[in-house]
PDB file of C-alpha atoms in Angstrom:
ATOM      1  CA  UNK A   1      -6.386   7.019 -77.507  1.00  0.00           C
ATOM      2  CA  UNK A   2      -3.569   5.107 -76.884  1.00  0.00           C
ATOM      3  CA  UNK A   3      -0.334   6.429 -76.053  1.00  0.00           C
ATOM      4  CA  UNK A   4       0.706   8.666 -73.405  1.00  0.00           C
ATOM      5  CA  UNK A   5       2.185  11.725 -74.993  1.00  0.00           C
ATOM      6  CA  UNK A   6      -0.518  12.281 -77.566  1.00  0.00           C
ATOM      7  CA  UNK A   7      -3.485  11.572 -74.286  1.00  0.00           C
ATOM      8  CA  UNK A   8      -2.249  14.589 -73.370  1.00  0.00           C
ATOM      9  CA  UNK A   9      -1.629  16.449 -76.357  1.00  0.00           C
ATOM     10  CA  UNK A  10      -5.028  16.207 -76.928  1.00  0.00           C
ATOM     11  CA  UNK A  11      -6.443  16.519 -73.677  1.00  0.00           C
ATOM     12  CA  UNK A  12      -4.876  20.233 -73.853  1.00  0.00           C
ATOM     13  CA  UNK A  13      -7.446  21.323 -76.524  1.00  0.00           C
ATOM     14  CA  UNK A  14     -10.315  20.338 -73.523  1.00  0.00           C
ATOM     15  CA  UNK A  15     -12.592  17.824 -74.718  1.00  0.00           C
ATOM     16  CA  UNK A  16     -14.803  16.521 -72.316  1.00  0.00           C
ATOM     17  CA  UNK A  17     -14.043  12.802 -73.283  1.00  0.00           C
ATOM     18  CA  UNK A  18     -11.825  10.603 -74.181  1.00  0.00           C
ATOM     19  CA  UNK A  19     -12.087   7.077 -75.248  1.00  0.00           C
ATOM     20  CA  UNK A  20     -10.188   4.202 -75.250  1.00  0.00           C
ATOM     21  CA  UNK A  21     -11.351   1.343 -77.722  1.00  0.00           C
ATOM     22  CA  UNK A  22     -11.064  -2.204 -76.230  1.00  0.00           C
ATOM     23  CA  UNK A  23     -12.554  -4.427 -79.195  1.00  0.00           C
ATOM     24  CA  UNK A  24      -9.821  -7.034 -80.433  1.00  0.00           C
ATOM     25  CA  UNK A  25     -10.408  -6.031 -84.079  1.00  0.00           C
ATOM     26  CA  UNK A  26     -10.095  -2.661 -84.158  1.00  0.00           C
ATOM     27  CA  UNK A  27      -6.558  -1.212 -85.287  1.00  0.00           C
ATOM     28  CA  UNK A  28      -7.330   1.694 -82.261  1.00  0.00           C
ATOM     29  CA  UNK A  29      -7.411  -0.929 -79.523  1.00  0.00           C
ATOM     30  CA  UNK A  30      -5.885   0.230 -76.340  1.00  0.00           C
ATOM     31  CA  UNK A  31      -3.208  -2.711 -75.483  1.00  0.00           C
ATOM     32  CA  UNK A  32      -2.036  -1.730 -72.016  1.00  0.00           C
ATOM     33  CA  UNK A  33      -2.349   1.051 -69.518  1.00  0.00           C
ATOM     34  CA  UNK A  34      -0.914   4.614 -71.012  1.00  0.00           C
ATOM     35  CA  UNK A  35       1.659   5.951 -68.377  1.00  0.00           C
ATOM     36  CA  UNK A  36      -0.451   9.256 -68.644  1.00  0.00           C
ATOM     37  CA  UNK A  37      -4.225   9.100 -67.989  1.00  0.00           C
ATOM     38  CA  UNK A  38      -6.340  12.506 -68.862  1.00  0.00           C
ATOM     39  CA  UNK A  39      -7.255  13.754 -65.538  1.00  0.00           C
ATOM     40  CA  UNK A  40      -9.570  16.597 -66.614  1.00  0.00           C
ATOM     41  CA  UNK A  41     -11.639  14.600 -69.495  1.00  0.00           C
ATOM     42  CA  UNK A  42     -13.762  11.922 -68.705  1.00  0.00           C
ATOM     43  CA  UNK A  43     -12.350   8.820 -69.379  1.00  0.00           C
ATOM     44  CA  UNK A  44     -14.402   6.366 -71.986  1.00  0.00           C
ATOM     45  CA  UNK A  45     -13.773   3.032 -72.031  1.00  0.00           C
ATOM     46  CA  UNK A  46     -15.496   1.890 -75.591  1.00  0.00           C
ATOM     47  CA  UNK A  47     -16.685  -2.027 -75.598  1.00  0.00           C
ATOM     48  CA  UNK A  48     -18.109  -4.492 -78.259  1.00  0.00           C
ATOM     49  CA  UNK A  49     -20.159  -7.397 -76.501  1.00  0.00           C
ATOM     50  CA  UNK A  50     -17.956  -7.776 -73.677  1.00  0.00           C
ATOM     51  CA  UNK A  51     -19.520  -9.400 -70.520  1.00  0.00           C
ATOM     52  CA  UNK A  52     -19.570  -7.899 -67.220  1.00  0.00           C
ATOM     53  CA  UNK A  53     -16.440  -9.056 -65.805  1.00  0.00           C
ATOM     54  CA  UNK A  54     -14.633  -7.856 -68.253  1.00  0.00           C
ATOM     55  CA  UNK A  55     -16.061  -4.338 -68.512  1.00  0.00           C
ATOM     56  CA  UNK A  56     -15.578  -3.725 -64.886  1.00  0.00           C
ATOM     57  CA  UNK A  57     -11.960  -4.766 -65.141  1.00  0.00           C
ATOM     58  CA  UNK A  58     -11.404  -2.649 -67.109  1.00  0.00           C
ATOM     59  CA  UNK A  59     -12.954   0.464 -65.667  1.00  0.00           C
ATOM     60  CA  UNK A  60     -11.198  -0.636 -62.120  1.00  0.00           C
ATOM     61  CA  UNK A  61      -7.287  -0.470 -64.373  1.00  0.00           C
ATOM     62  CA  UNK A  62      -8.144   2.663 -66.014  1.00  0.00           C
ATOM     63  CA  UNK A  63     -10.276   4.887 -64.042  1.00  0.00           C
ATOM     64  CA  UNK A  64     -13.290   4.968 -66.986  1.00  0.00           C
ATOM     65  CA  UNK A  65     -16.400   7.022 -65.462  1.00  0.00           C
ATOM     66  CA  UNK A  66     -18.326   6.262 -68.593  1.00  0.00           C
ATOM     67  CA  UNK A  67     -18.608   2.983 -70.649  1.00  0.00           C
ATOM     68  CA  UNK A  68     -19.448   3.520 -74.052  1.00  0.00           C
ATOM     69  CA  UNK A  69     -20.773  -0.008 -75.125  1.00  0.00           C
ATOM     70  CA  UNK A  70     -20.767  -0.575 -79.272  1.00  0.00           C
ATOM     71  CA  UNK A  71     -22.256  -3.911 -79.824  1.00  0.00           C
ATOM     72  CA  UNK A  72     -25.257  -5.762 -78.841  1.00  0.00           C
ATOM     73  CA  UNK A  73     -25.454  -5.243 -75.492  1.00  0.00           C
ATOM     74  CA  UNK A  74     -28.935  -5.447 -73.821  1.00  0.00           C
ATOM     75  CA  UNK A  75     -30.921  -2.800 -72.262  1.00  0.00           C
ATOM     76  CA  UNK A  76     -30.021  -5.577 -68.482  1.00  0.00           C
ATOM     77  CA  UNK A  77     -26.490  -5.113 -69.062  1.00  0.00           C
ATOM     78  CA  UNK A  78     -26.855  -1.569 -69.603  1.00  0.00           C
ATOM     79  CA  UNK A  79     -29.036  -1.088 -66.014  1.00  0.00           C
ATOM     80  CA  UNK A  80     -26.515  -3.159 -64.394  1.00  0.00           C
ATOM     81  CA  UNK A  81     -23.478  -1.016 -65.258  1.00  0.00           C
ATOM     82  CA  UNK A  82     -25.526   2.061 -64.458  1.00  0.00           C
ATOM     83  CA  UNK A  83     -26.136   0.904 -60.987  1.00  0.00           C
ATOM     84  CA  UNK A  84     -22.153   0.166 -60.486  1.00  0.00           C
ATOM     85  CA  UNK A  85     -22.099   4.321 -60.349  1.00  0.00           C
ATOM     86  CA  UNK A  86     -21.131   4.174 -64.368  1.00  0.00           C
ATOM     87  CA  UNK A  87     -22.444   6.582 -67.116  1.00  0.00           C
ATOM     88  CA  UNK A  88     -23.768   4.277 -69.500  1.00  0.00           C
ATOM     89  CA  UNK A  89     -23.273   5.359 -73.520  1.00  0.00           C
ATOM     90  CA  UNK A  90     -24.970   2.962 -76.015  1.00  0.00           C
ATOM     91  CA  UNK A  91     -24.005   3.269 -79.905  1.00  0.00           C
ATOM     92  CA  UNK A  92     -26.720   2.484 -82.197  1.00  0.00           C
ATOM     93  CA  UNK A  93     -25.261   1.942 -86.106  1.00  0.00           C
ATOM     94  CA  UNK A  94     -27.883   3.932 -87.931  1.00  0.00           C
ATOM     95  CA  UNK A  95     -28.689   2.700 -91.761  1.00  0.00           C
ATOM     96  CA  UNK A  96     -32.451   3.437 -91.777  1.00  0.00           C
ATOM     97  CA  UNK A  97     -35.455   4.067 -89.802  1.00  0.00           C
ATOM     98  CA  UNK A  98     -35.340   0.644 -87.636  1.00  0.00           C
ATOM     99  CA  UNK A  99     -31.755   1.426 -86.532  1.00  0.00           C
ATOM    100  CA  UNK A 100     -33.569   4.469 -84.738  1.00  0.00           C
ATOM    101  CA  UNK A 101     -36.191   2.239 -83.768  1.00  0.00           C
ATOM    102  CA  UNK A 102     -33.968   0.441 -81.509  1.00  0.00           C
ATOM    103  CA  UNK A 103     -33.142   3.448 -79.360  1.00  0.00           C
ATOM    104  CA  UNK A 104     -36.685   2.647 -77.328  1.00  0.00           C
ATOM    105  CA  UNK A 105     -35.285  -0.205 -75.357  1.00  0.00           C
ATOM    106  CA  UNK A 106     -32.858   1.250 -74.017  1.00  0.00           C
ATOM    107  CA  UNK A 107     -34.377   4.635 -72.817  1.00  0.00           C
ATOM    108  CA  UNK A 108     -34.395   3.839 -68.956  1.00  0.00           C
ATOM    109  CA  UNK A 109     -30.737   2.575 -68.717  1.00  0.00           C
ATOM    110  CA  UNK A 110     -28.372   4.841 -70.620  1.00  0.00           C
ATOM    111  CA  UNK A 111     -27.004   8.672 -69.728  1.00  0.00           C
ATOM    112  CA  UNK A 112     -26.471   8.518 -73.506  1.00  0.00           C
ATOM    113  CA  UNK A 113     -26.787   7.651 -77.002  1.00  0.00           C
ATOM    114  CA  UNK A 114     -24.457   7.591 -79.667  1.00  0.00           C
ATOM    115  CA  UNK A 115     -25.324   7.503 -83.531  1.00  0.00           C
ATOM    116  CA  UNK A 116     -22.954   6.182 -85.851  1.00  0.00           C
ATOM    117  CA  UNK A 117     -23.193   4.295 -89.029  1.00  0.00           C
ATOM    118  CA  UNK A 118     -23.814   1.159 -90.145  1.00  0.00           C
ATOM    119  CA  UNK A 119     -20.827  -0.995 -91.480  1.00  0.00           C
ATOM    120  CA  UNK A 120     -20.451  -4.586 -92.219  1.00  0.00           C
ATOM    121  CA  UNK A 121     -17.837  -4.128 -89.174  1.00  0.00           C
ATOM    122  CA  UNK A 122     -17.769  -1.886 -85.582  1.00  0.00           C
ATOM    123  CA  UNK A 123     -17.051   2.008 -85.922  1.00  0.00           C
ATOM    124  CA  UNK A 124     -14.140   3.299 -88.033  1.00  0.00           C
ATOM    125  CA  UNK A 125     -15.464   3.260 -90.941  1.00  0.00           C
ATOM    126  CA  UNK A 126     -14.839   7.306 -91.855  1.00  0.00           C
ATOM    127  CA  UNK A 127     -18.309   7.693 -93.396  1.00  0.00           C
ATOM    128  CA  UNK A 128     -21.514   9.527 -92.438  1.00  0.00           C
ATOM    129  CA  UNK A 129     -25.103   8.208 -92.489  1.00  0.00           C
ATOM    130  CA  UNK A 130     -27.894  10.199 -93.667  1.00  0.00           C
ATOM    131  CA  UNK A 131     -28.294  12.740 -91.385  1.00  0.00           C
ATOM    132  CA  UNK A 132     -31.825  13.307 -91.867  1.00  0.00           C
ATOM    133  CA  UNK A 133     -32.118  10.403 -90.118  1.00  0.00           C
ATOM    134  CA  UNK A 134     -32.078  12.323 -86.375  1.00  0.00           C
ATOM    135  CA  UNK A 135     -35.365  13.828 -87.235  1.00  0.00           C
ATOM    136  CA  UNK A 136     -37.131  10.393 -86.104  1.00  0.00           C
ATOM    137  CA  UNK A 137     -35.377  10.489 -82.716  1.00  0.00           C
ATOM    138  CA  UNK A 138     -36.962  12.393 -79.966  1.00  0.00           C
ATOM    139  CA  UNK A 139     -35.469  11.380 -76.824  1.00  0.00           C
ATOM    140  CA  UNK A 140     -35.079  11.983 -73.960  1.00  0.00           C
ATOM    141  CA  UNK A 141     -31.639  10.395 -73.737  1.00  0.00           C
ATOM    142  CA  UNK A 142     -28.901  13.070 -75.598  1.00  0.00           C
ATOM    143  CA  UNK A 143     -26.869  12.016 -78.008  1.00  0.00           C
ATOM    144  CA  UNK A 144     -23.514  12.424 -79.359  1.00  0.00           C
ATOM    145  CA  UNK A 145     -23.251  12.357 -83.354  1.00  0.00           C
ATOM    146  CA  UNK A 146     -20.316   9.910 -84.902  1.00  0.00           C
ATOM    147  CA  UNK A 147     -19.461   8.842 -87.986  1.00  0.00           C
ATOM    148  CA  UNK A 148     -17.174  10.082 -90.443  1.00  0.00           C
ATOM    149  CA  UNK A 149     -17.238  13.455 -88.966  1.00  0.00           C
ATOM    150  CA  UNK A 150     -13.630  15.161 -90.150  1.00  0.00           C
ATOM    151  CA  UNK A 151     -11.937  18.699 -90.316  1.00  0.00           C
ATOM    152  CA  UNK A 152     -14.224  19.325 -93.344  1.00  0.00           C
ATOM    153  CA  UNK A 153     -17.779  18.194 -91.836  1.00  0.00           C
ATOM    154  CA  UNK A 154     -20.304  21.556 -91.604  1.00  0.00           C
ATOM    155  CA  UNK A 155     -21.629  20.280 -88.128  1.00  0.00           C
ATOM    156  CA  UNK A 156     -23.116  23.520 -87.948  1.00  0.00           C
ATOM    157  CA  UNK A 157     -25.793  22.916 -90.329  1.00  0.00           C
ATOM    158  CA  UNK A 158     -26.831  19.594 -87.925  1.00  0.00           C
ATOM    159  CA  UNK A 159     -29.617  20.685 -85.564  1.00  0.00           C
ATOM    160  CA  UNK A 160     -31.492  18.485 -83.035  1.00  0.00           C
ATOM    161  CA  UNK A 161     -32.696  19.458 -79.479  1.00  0.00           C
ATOM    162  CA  UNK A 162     -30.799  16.263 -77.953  1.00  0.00           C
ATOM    163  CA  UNK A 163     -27.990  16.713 -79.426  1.00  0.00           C
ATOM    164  CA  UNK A 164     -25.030  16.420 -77.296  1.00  0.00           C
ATOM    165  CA  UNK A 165     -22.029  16.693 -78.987  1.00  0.00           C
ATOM    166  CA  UNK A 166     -19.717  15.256 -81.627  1.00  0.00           C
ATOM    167  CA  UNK A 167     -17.747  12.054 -81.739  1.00  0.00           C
ATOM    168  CA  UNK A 168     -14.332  12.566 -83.623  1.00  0.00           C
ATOM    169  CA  UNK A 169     -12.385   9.904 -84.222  1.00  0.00           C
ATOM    170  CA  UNK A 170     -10.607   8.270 -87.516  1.00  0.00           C
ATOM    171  CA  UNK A 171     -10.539  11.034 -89.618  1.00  0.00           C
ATOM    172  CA  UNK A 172      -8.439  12.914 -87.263  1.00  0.00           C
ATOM    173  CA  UNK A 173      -5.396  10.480 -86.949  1.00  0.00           C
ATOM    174  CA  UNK A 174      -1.832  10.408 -87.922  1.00  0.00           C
ATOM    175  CA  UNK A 175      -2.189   6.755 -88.036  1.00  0.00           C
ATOM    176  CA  UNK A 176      -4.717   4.215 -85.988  1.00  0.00           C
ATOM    177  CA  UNK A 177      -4.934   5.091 -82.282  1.00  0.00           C
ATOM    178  CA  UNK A 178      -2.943   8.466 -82.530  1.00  0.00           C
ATOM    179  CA  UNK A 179      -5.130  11.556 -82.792  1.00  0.00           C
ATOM    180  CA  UNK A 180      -3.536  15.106 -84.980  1.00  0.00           C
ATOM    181  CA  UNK A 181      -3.942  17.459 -82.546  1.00  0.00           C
ATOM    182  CA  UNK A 182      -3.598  19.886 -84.831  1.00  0.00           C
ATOM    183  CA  UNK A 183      -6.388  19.245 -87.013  1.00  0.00           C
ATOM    184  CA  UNK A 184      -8.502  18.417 -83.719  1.00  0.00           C
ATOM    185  CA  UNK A 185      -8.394  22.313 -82.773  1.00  0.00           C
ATOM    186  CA  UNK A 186      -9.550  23.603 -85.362  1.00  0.00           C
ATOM    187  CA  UNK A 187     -13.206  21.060 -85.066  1.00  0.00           C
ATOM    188  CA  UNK A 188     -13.136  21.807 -81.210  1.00  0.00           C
ATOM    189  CA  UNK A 189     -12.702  25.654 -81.909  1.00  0.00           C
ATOM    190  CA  UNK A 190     -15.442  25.147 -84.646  1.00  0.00           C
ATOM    191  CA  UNK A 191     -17.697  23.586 -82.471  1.00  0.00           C
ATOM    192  CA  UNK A 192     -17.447  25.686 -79.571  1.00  0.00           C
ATOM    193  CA  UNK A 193     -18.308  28.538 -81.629  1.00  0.00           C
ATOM    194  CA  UNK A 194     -21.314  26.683 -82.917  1.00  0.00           C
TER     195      UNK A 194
END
């Protein structure tokens, strides 16, 4: 999310988060401090190997109650951002069984996980892993499910007991950073009736 007007466009249709992308290379980045803030969704900020310092910056600026962190961040880092009072959400970019693997280090210092696919870059990338992949996971941290999820994805045929919720992101913009509320309704009215 980054501009005002469509924060709270969106934040009408009641999702319970919203993120706000802070890694220099991704066309979404957040570049300064919406006039509007949501003030009934939890506020995300989303980070890609960015130290400490930076983070909590960050988090002081914009409010965030949750940090989702997208890069290779360790399981320290993770603990040390919990104990600030932060909900701590580490992505994991799933490819095969290893990527799932991972997951075990971080069990004791995140409120959740989020899978999304493997590209040769960070997030974005519009396309799904192999789904099948969840049935190696089994917990105890929930999960939210990213990756190339759009107005056409059956998430009702994706089952898992720590399943969370969904991530929706690229495939539901009018252009980089600006969500369609529109199509956005119709997934959230989906989902809720999942």
């Amino acid at each position: 999310m980054t501009q005002a007007e469509n924060i709270r466009a969106v934040e009408a249709l009641g999702p319970d988060m919203m993120g706000f992308i802070f890694y220099e290379k991704s066309p979404r980045k957040v570049v300064s401090l919406p006039s509007y803030m949501p003030l009934n969704a939890a506020r995300v900020g989303v980070f890609v190997n960015h130290d400490e310092d930076f983070i909590m910056d960050k988090v002081a600026l914009y409010g965030f109650s949750h940090v989702q962190l997208h890069g290779q961040e360790t399981p320290l880092l993770c603990s040390v951002l919990r104990a600030k009072g932060l909900k701590v959400m580490k992505a994991f970019s799933i490819a095969g069984a290893e990527d799932m693997a991972r997951t075990k280090d971080y069990l004791d210092c995140c409120d959740l996980f989020v899978f999304d696919t493997k590209t040769s870059s960070v997030g974005g990338s519009g396309r799904s892993f192999d789904w099948s992949l969840l049935e190696l996971y089994d917990g105890p941290v929930p999960f939210l499910l990213s990756g190339g999820i759009g107005p056409d994805t059956e998430l009702g045929q994706v089952s898992h007991p720590y399943l969370a919720g969904f991530d929706l992101n690229s495939r539901f913009e009018a252009q980089p950073g600006v969500k369609d509320p529109g199509m956005l309704k119709e997934t959230i009215d989906k989902i809720r009736k999942i």
